[in-house]
XYZ file of C-alpha atoms in Angstrom:
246
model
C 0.000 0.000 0.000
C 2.470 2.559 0.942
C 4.197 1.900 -2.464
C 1.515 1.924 -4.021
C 0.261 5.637 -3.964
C 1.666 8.912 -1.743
C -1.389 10.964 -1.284
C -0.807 12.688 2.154
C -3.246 14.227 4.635
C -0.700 17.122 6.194
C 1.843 19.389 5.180
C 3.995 19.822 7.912
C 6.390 23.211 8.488
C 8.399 22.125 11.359
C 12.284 22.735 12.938
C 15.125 20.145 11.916
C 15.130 19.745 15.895
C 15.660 15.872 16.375
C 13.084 16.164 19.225
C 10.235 16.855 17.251
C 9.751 14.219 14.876
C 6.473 15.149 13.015
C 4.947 11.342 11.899
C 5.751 10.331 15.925
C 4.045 13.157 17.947
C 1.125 13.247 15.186
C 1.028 9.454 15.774
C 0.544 8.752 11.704
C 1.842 6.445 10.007
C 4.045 6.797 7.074
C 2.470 8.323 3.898
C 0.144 10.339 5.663
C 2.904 13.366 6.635
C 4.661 15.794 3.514
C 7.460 17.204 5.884
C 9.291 20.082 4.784
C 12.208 21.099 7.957
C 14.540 23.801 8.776
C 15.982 26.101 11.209
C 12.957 26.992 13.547
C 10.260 26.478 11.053
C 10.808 29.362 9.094
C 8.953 30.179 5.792
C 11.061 32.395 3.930
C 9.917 33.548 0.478
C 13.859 33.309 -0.739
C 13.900 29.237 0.221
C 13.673 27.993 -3.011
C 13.434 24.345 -1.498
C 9.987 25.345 0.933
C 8.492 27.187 -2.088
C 8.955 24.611 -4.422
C 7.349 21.799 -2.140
C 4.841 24.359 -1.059
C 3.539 24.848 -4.549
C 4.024 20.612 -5.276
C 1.660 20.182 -2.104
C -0.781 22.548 -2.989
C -1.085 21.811 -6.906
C -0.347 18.289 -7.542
C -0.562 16.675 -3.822
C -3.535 19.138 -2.923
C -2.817 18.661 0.817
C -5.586 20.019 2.903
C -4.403 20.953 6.062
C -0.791 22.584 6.798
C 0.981 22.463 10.477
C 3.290 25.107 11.164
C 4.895 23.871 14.276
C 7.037 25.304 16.794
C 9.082 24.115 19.666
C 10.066 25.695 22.849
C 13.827 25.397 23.809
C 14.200 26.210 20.244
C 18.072 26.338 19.506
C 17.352 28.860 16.624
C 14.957 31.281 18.129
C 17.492 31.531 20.748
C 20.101 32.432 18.697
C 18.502 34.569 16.879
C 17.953 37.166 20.289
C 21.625 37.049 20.872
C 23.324 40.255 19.340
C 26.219 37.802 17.732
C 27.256 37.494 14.165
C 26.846 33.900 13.858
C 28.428 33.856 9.782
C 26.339 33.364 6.812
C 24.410 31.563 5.920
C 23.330 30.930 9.623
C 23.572 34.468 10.234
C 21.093 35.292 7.543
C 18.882 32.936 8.040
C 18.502 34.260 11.541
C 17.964 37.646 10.722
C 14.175 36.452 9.657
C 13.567 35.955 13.668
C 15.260 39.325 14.379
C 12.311 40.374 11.994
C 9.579 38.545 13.996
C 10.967 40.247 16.938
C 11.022 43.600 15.496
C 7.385 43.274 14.581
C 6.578 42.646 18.182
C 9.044 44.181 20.187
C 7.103 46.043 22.684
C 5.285 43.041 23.387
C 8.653 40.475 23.858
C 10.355 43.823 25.994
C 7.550 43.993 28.234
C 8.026 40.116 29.379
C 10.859 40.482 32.433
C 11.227 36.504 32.691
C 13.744 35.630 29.554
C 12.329 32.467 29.333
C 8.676 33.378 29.113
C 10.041 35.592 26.336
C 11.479 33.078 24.717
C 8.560 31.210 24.372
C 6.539 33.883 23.517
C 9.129 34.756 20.560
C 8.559 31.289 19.592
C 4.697 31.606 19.184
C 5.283 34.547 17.535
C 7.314 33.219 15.218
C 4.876 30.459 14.400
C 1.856 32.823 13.654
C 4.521 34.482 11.474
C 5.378 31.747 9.332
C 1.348 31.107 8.871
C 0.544 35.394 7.381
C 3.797 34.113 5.153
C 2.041 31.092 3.823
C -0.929 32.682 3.293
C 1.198 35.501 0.932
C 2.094 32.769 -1.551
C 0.305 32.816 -4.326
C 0.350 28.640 -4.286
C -2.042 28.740 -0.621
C -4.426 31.373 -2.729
C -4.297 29.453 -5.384
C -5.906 26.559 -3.546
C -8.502 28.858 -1.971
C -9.991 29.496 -5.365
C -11.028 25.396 -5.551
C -14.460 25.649 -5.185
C -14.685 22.076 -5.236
C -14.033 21.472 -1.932
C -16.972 21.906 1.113
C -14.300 24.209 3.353
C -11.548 26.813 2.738
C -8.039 24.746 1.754
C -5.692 24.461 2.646
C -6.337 25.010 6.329
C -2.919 26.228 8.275
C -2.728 25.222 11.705
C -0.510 26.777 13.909
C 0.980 24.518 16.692
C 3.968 24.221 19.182
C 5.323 21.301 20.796
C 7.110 21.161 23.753
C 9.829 18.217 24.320
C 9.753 18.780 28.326
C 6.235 16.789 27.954
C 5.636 15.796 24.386
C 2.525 18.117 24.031
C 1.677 19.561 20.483
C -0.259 22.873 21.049
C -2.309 24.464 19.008
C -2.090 28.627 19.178
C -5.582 30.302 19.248
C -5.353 32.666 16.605
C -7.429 34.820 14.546
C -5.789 34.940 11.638
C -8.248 37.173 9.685
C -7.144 39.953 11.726
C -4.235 39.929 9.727
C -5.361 39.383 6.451
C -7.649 41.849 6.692
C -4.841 44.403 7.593
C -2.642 43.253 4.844
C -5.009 42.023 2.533
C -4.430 45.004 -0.054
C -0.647 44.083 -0.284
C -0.913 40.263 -0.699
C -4.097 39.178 -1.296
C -3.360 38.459 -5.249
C -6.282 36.864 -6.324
C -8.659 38.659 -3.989
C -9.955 35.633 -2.023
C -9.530 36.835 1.327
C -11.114 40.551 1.461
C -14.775 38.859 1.504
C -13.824 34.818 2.467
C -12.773 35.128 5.826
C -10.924 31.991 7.565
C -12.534 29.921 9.849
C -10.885 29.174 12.807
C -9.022 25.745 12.115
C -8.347 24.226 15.619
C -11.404 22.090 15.810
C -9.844 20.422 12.029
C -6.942 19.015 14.638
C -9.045 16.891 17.221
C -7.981 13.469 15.679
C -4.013 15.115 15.529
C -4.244 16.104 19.310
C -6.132 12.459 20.663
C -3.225 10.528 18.849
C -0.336 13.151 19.991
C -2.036 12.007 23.724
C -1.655 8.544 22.975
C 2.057 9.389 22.210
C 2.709 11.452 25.189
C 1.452 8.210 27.096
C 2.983 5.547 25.290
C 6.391 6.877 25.538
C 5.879 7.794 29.494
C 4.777 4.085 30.045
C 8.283 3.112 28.355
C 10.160 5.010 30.126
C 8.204 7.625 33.095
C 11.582 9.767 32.435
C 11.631 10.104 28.883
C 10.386 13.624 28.295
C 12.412 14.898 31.157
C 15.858 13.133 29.469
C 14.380 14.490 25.708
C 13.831 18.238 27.098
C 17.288 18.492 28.853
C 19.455 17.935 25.671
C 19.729 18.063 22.144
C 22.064 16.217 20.944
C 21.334 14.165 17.915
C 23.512 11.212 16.133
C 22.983 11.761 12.347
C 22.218 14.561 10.171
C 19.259 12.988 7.897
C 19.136 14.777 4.455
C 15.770 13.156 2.650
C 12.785 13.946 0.641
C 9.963 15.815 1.859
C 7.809 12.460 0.403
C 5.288 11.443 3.153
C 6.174 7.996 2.726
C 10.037 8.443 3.685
C-alpha cells in the first residue's frame, strides 16, 4: 500500500530539531505526513526548497491541512535574540527571527522573565510563518477550488514542547491579519470577503493521537520527556525527501 500511492493528509512546516519528529508526535503512520524542515520552522519567500514543495503540495498533492509547528527550547529562536554574528548563511537565516521580533518588540520587551520571552518569541514566530504562507500565491491558489466543502488548505498553527511531548495548538485569529494586509498580498482577492474559519477544531484526531504518544512513551520510560527536554544532541544529520512515505 504505501508503495503503491503517496497521497498525504498534512503538510507539515516544522524545525530540523531531532526532538520533534512530526509522523511520531502526530502518531501517523508513514504516507500520511509531507514534511518540509529547517531552522525553527521558518517560511522564507527566498527558500527555493519550501516554495517549491509548497507549490508541489498545494497543486499536484492538494494537501488540505498545513501544520506550522514550533518548539520551545528552540536552539534557533534563541540564537537569533543574541546580538552575535553567527556567519552566513546561519547568520542570515537568523535575521528572519530578528524580523519577527522587530514586529513585536514592545510586546517580547515587556516580558521580564527571559524564558517566558522566549517562548513567547517562539509563538510569535509560528503565527509568522502562517501570514507568510498565506502571501504565496500557491495557498491562494488553492482557496480558489471551489470544489471542496471548506476553505483549503487550512494552516494550523501549533507548538510542541519536548519537556512533555505536548503539540499545542495557538488560538489565533488569523483574519485579523489578512484583513490588515489584505491590499498588499491578497493576489487573487480571495480573502477581502472569504474570511478563515478558525481551524483548531480540524486538529481533534491530531491532538487524541499526539495524547496517545505522550502516554505511550511515558509508560516506556516515566523519564523520557524529562531526558528528551534536557538535551539536544542528535547522532545523524538525515538529508531526505519531503515524500510522506520516507
Amino acid at each position: 500500500k504505501l508503495g503503491a500511492v503517496h497521497k498525504p493528509k498534512y503538510l507539515w512546516i516544522g524545525c530540523a530539531d531531532a526532538r520533534v519528529p512530526a509522523n511520531e508526535i502526530m502518531g501517523e503512520e508513514p504516507g500520511s505526513v509531507f514534511v518540509l524542515r529547517n531552522v525553527a520552522n521558518m517560511v522564507v519567500n527566498t527558500d527555493f526548497n519550501l516554495m517549491s514543495a509548497l507549490q508541489y503540495a498545494m497543486d499536484v498533492l492538494k494537501i488540505p491541512d498545513i501544520i506550522v509547528c514550533g518548539h520551545y527550547d528552540c536552539g534557533g529562536v534563541r540564537a537569533s535574540t543574541k546580538t552575535n554574528d553567527h556567519v552566513a548563511p546561519l547568520e542570515n537565516w537568523l535575521r528572519n527571527i530578528r524580523d519577527v521580533y522587530r514586529l513585536h518588540q514592545a510586546e517580547l520587551d515587556s516580558i521580564s522573565d527571559p524564558e517566558k520571552r522566549h517562548r513567547r518569541l517562539v509563538e510569535l514566530n509560528v503565527i509568522e510563518q502562517c501570514i507568510n504562507l498565506y502571501k504565496t500565491g500557491s495557498v491562494q491558489r488553492r482557496y480558489m477550488d471551489k470544489t471542496l466543502p471548506y476553505s483549503s488548505p487550512r494552516i494550523h498553527a501549533c507548538v510542541f514542547d519536548p519537556k512533555d511531548g505536548i503539540l499545542q495548538p495557538l488560538d489565533v485569529d488569523f483574519n485579523k491579519y489578512l484583513n490588515q494586509y489584505y491590499s498588499v498580498y491578497d493576489l487573487y482577492s480571495v480573502y477581502k470577503d472569504n474570511p478563515i474559519p478558525k481551524t483548531q477544531k480540524n486538529l481533534g484526531n491530531v491532538l487524541l493521537k499526539n495524547k496517545e504518544y505522550v502516554n505511550s512513551k511515558k509508560e516506556q520510560d516515566p523519564q523520557f520527556f524529562d531526558k528528551l527536554g534536557a538535551v539536544h544532541k542528535p547522532k545523524y544529520l538525515w538529508i531526505g525527501c519531503a515524500d510522506a512515505r520516507v
